[in-house]
GROMACS .gro file of C-alpha atoms in nm:
model
  274
    1UNK     CA    1   0.001  -0.008  -0.011
    2UNK     CA    2   0.142   0.349  -0.097
    3UNK     CA    3   0.293   0.551   0.212
    4UNK     CA    4   0.351   0.877   0.020
    5UNK     CA    5   0.322   1.069  -0.295
    6UNK     CA    6   0.470   0.949  -0.596
    7UNK     CA    7   0.838   1.021  -0.685
    8UNK     CA    8   1.093   0.958  -0.931
    9UNK     CA    9   1.472   1.064  -0.869
   10UNK     CA   10   1.823   1.139  -0.995
   11UNK     CA   11   2.113   0.899  -0.859
   12UNK     CA   12   2.474   0.922  -0.919
   13UNK     CA   13   2.800   0.949  -0.734
   14UNK     CA   14   2.870   1.241  -0.673
   15UNK     CA   15   2.507   1.421  -0.686
   16UNK     CA   16   2.520   1.737  -0.497
   17UNK     CA   17   2.549   1.977  -0.829
   18UNK     CA   18   2.234   1.814  -0.981
   19UNK     CA   19   2.005   2.025  -1.123
   20UNK     CA   20   1.758   1.770  -1.267
   21UNK     CA   21   1.484   1.795  -0.929
   22UNK     CA   22   1.495   2.180  -1.022
   23UNK     CA   23   1.409   2.117  -1.393
   24UNK     CA   24   1.124   1.807  -1.311
   25UNK     CA   25   0.957   1.991  -0.966
   26UNK     CA   26   0.933   2.321  -1.169
   27UNK     CA   27   0.741   2.107  -1.431
   28UNK     CA   28   0.539   1.900  -1.150
   29UNK     CA   29   0.432   2.238  -1.020
   30UNK     CA   30   0.309   2.394  -1.332
   31UNK     CA   31   0.074   2.105  -1.423
   32UNK     CA   32  -0.049   2.066  -1.087
   33UNK     CA   33   0.103   1.703  -1.067
   34UNK     CA   34   0.091   1.564  -0.721
   35UNK     CA   35   0.415   1.389  -0.709
   36UNK     CA   36   0.799   1.490  -0.651
   37UNK     CA   37   1.167   1.462  -0.784
   38UNK     CA   38   1.454   1.396  -0.582
   39UNK     CA   39   1.809   1.318  -0.605
   40UNK     CA   40   1.975   1.055  -0.382
   41UNK     CA   41   2.346   0.997  -0.379
   42UNK     CA   42   2.430   0.624  -0.460
   43UNK     CA   43   2.791   0.472  -0.434
   44UNK     CA   44   2.901   0.199  -0.728
   45UNK     CA   45   2.923  -0.072  -0.431
   46UNK     CA   46   2.571   0.028  -0.306
   47UNK     CA   47   2.379  -0.011  -0.687
   48UNK     CA   48   2.238  -0.349  -0.625
   49UNK     CA   49   2.126  -0.285  -0.328
   50UNK     CA   50   1.955   0.077  -0.455
   51UNK     CA   51   1.771  -0.038  -0.706
   52UNK     CA   52   1.666  -0.409  -0.506
   53UNK     CA   53   1.524  -0.126  -0.194
   54UNK     CA   54   1.355   0.072  -0.467
   55UNK     CA   55   1.194  -0.173  -0.658
   56UNK     CA   56   0.962  -0.308  -0.338
   57UNK     CA   57   0.856   0.111  -0.273
   58UNK     CA   58   0.517   0.147  -0.412
   59UNK     CA   59   0.580   0.527  -0.480
   60UNK     CA   60   0.875   0.490  -0.643
   61UNK     CA   61   0.819   0.533  -1.041
   62UNK     CA   62   1.163   0.517  -1.166
   63UNK     CA   63   1.500   0.737  -1.180
   64UNK     CA   64   1.763   0.939  -1.394
   65UNK     CA   65   2.087   0.801  -1.387
   66UNK     CA   66   2.425   1.005  -1.367
   67UNK     CA   67   2.794   0.972  -1.358
   68UNK     CA   68   2.921   0.668  -1.265
   69UNK     CA   69   2.664   0.474  -1.338
   70UNK     CA   70   2.553   0.465  -1.697
   71UNK     CA   71   2.710   0.137  -1.786
   72UNK     CA   72   2.671  -0.049  -1.515
   73UNK     CA   73   2.313   0.014  -1.402
   74UNK     CA   74   2.222  -0.189  -1.681
   75UNK     CA   75   2.283  -0.515  -1.514
   76UNK     CA   76   1.996  -0.413  -1.301
   77UNK     CA   77   1.730  -0.374  -1.567
   78UNK     CA   78   1.530  -0.527  -1.851
   79UNK     CA   79   1.626  -0.385  -2.184
   80UNK     CA   80   1.335  -0.461  -2.449
   81UNK     CA   81   1.415  -0.136  -2.688
   82UNK     CA   82   1.795  -0.321  -2.729
   83UNK     CA   83   1.936  -0.024  -2.583
   84UNK     CA   84   2.260  -0.258  -2.462
   85UNK     CA   85   2.375  -0.301  -2.798
   86UNK     CA   86   2.233   0.016  -2.990
   87UNK     CA   87   2.378   0.278  -2.747
   88UNK     CA   88   2.577   0.066  -2.415
   89UNK     CA   89   2.438   0.273  -2.163
   90UNK     CA   90   2.117   0.424  -1.994
   91UNK     CA   91   2.021   0.713  -1.860
   92UNK     CA   92   1.657   0.633  -1.743
   93UNK     CA   93   1.486   0.368  -1.552
   94UNK     CA   94   1.088   0.324  -1.537
   95UNK     CA   95   0.918   0.141  -1.297
   96UNK     CA   96   0.543   0.012  -1.258
   97UNK     CA   97   0.448  -0.118  -0.926
   98UNK     CA   98   0.465  -0.553  -0.974
   99UNK     CA   99   0.681  -0.520  -1.319
  100UNK     CA  100   1.016  -0.523  -1.449
  101UNK     CA  101   1.254  -0.246  -1.429
  102UNK     CA  102   1.280  -0.086  -1.767
  103UNK     CA  103   1.596   0.069  -1.884
  104UNK     CA  104   1.594   0.324  -2.175
  105UNK     CA  105   1.812   0.666  -2.265
  106UNK     CA  106   1.686   0.981  -2.330
  107UNK     CA  107   2.065   1.161  -2.349
  108UNK     CA  108   2.062   1.070  -2.762
  109UNK     CA  109   1.732   1.293  -2.796
  110UNK     CA  110   1.820   1.513  -2.531
  111UNK     CA  111   2.164   1.559  -2.714
  112UNK     CA  112   1.999   1.590  -3.078
  113UNK     CA  113   1.746   1.854  -2.986
  114UNK     CA  114   1.916   2.213  -2.945
  115UNK     CA  115   2.158   2.081  -3.248
  116UNK     CA  116   1.833   2.014  -3.478
  117UNK     CA  117   1.655   2.363  -3.344
  118UNK     CA  118   1.942   2.524  -3.484
  119UNK     CA  119   1.937   2.327  -3.816
  120UNK     CA  120   2.254   2.214  -3.821
  121UNK     CA  121   2.386   1.946  -4.065
  122UNK     CA  122   2.745   1.808  -4.080
  123UNK     CA  123   2.939   1.485  -4.184
  124UNK     CA  124   3.234   1.469  -3.946
  125UNK     CA  125   3.256   1.539  -3.541
  126UNK     CA  126   3.475   1.549  -3.269
  127UNK     CA  127   3.375   1.382  -2.937
  128UNK     CA  128   3.558   1.423  -2.624
  129UNK     CA  129   3.483   1.096  -2.368
  130UNK     CA  130   3.410   0.740  -2.399
  131UNK     CA  131   3.176   0.717  -2.103
  132UNK     CA  132   2.807   0.673  -2.096
  133UNK     CA  133   2.727   0.971  -2.234
  134UNK     CA  134   2.972   0.948  -2.517
  135UNK     CA  135   2.820   0.652  -2.612
  136UNK     CA  136   2.484   0.780  -2.649
  137UNK     CA  137   2.642   1.130  -2.826
  138UNK     CA  138   2.803   0.889  -3.068
  139UNK     CA  139   2.495   0.707  -3.108
  140UNK     CA  140   2.274   1.030  -3.181
  141UNK     CA  141   2.526   1.195  -3.399
  142UNK     CA  142   2.563   0.844  -3.638
  143UNK     CA  143   2.171   0.888  -3.664
  144UNK     CA  144   2.184   1.236  -3.835
  145UNK     CA  145   2.439   1.126  -4.081
  146UNK     CA  146   2.799   1.173  -3.918
  147UNK     CA  147   3.038   0.930  -4.120
  148UNK     CA  148   3.355   1.041  -3.974
  149UNK     CA  149   3.410   1.107  -3.635
  150UNK     CA  150   3.720   1.208  -3.417
  151UNK     CA  151   3.727   1.071  -3.052
  152UNK     CA  152   3.964   1.217  -2.783
  153UNK     CA  153   3.999   0.993  -2.503
  154UNK     CA  154   4.270   0.926  -2.197
  155UNK     CA  155   4.233   0.553  -2.290
  156UNK     CA  156   4.313   0.483  -2.652
  157UNK     CA  157   4.129   0.100  -2.597
  158UNK     CA  158   3.799   0.230  -2.516
  159UNK     CA  159   3.832   0.512  -2.796
  160UNK     CA  160   3.849   0.272  -3.017
  161UNK     CA  161   3.587   0.059  -2.899
  162UNK     CA  162   3.335   0.303  -2.916
  163UNK     CA  163   3.467   0.354  -3.262
  164UNK     CA  164   3.387   0.018  -3.357
  165UNK     CA  165   3.076  -0.016  -3.181
  166UNK     CA  166   2.934   0.293  -3.407
  167UNK     CA  167   3.074   0.162  -3.717
  168UNK     CA  168   3.212   0.473  -3.844
  169UNK     CA  169   3.492   0.586  -3.980
  170UNK     CA  170   3.753   0.804  -3.776
  171UNK     CA  171   4.013   0.804  -3.521
  172UNK     CA  172   4.136   0.822  -3.158
  173UNK     CA  173   4.367   1.092  -3.019
  174UNK     CA  174   4.471   1.189  -2.689
  175UNK     CA  175   4.365   1.539  -2.499
  176UNK     CA  176   4.701   1.703  -2.574
  177UNK     CA  177   4.698   1.602  -2.976
  178UNK     CA  178   4.562   1.875  -3.207
  179UNK     CA  179   4.186   1.878  -3.298
  180UNK     CA  180   4.111   1.842  -3.701
  181UNK     CA  181   3.874   1.982  -3.871
  182UNK     CA  182   3.519   1.922  -3.800
  183UNK     CA  183   3.149   2.063  -3.806
  184UNK     CA  184   3.097   2.001  -3.457
  185UNK     CA  185   3.326   1.977  -3.141
  186UNK     CA  186   3.147   1.777  -2.853
  187UNK     CA  187   3.289   1.771  -2.500
  188UNK     CA  188   3.077   1.491  -2.313
  189UNK     CA  189   3.376   1.463  -2.022
  190UNK     CA  190   3.353   1.635  -1.694
  191UNK     CA  191   3.641   1.899  -1.789
  192UNK     CA  192   3.550   2.225  -1.762
  193UNK     CA  193   3.297   2.159  -1.471
  194UNK     CA  194   3.368   2.305  -1.087
  195UNK     CA  195   3.621   2.122  -0.932
  196UNK     CA  196   3.763   1.956  -1.255
  197UNK     CA  197   4.031   2.087  -1.477
  198UNK     CA  198   3.943   2.280  -1.794
  199UNK     CA  199   4.017   2.193  -2.144
  200UNK     CA  200   4.082   2.408  -2.398
  201UNK     CA  201   4.207   2.293  -2.695
  202UNK     CA  202   4.350   2.442  -2.981
  203UNK     CA  203   4.042   2.548  -3.212
  204UNK     CA  204   4.199   2.730  -3.510
  205UNK     CA  205   4.135   2.391  -3.738
  206UNK     CA  206   3.747   2.418  -3.685
  207UNK     CA  207   3.580   2.602  -3.983
  208UNK     CA  208   3.380   2.928  -3.902
  209UNK     CA  209   3.030   2.750  -3.946
  210UNK     CA  210   3.143   2.454  -3.659
  211UNK     CA  211   2.927   2.401  -3.387
  212UNK     CA  212   3.093   2.361  -3.043
  213UNK     CA  213   2.844   2.177  -2.740
  214UNK     CA  214   2.972   2.115  -2.396
  215UNK     CA  215   2.757   1.917  -2.200
  216UNK     CA  216   2.849   2.025  -1.861
  217UNK     CA  217   2.599   2.317  -1.710
  218UNK     CA  218   2.828   2.373  -1.406
  219UNK     CA  219   2.931   2.645  -1.474
  220UNK     CA  220   2.699   2.717  -1.800
  221UNK     CA  221   3.019   2.889  -1.976
  222UNK     CA  222   3.286   2.684  -1.948
  223UNK     CA  223   3.650   2.749  -2.050
  224UNK     CA  224   3.570   2.520  -2.412
  225UNK     CA  225   3.286   2.762  -2.484
  226UNK     CA  226   3.462   3.063  -2.346
  227UNK     CA  227   3.718   2.990  -2.640
  228UNK     CA  228   3.448   2.913  -2.887
  229UNK     CA  229   3.305   3.271  -2.865
  230UNK     CA  230   3.628   3.424  -2.894
  231UNK     CA  231   3.641   3.250  -3.234
  232UNK     CA  232   3.263   3.367  -3.323
  233UNK     CA  233   3.129   2.973  -3.358
  234UNK     CA  234   2.811   2.859  -3.252
  235UNK     CA  235   2.814   2.735  -2.885
  236UNK     CA  236   2.520   2.508  -2.724
  237UNK     CA  237   2.562   2.507  -2.347
  238UNK     CA  238   2.476   2.227  -2.110
  239UNK     CA  239   2.139   2.343  -1.975
  240UNK     CA  240   2.010   2.261  -2.321
  241UNK     CA  241   2.064   1.884  -2.342
  242UNK     CA  242   2.006   1.895  -1.938
  243UNK     CA  243   1.636   2.020  -2.004
  244UNK     CA  244   1.614   1.806  -2.376
  245UNK     CA  245   1.668   1.494  -2.204
  246UNK     CA  246   1.515   1.545  -1.868
  247UNK     CA  247   1.176   1.625  -2.117
  248UNK     CA  248   1.178   1.280  -2.218
  249UNK     CA  249   1.229   1.126  -1.892
  250UNK     CA  250   0.930   1.320  -1.770
  251UNK     CA  251   0.694   1.191  -1.985
  252UNK     CA  252   0.811   0.860  -1.902
  253UNK     CA  253   0.821   0.903  -1.547
  254UNK     CA  254   0.471   1.075  -1.479
  255UNK     CA  255   0.269   1.025  -1.811
  256UNK     CA  256   0.267   1.373  -1.926
  257UNK     CA  257   0.419   1.654  -2.165
  258UNK     CA  258   0.594   1.894  -1.955
  259UNK     CA  259   0.543   2.255  -2.060
  260UNK     CA  260   0.845   2.342  -2.309
  261UNK     CA  261   0.698   2.684  -2.390
  262UNK     CA  262   0.797   2.800  -2.077
  263UNK     CA  263   1.221   2.713  -2.109
  264UNK     CA  264   1.282   3.033  -2.129
  265UNK     CA  265   1.155   3.079  -1.724
  266UNK     CA  266   1.284   2.751  -1.666
  267UNK     CA  267   1.658   2.838  -1.739
  268UNK     CA  268   1.600   3.147  -1.503
  269UNK     CA  269   1.540   2.908  -1.241
  270UNK     CA  270   1.836   2.737  -1.294
  271UNK     CA  271   2.057   2.996  -1.311
  272UNK     CA  272   1.973   3.069  -0.984
  273UNK     CA  273   2.244   2.997  -0.730
  274UNK     CA  274   2.177   2.691  -0.482
   0.00000   0.00000   0.00000
């Protein structure tokens, strides 16, 4: 029997910085839905126990997943959509009372929304990172016609494995190597986040029409984006992907379309210091 109001949450380690509760609770308030969205720190060694406990909670609707669980969480969910094979990572788990835990990925769609809204089209891209977000972004880029991908990685073997999974032509290089020309540069790492080292590569080979996209949102203006703006390159900040993927997850958790016409008001709320 239910003990409280329905809720969803975001899990990760660390998790204090997450703005996902601000987004979802803003939408819940605007739509008058009696539910809530939380954030919960889950250490890697506690992931299995977390899913076991939540599955037994009748008020739990599911969770979003952030670093470092996007790949490991696949081991605890059903995967009817074949996300493991197609993307290799999940960021959303849905639960219906008495049913299985269903894993899916809204990162790919959330990443693409602002690109497509700006009319971006290209066939070459540079992707920094090899983690769960990078796997979703690589899948998204392939789906919109990218055929040549440069992966910037600390671990060359992981970079090559991602390139092989995507089945794209390309190359793997380290963070200190010069970037090639490309239509898009996307950072999926935590570099540039508060408390992390900055990444400020030489952008001189990027063409004037190139787009620079950083999924980091704390700070909103990362060193990478600041450098791109000095070159007058088009930029996309991390809040756009965060809101886009959250909108897809919100529909899954609460069975309602979020009021995207209020995005400007939502961004203002997200920019208020915690």
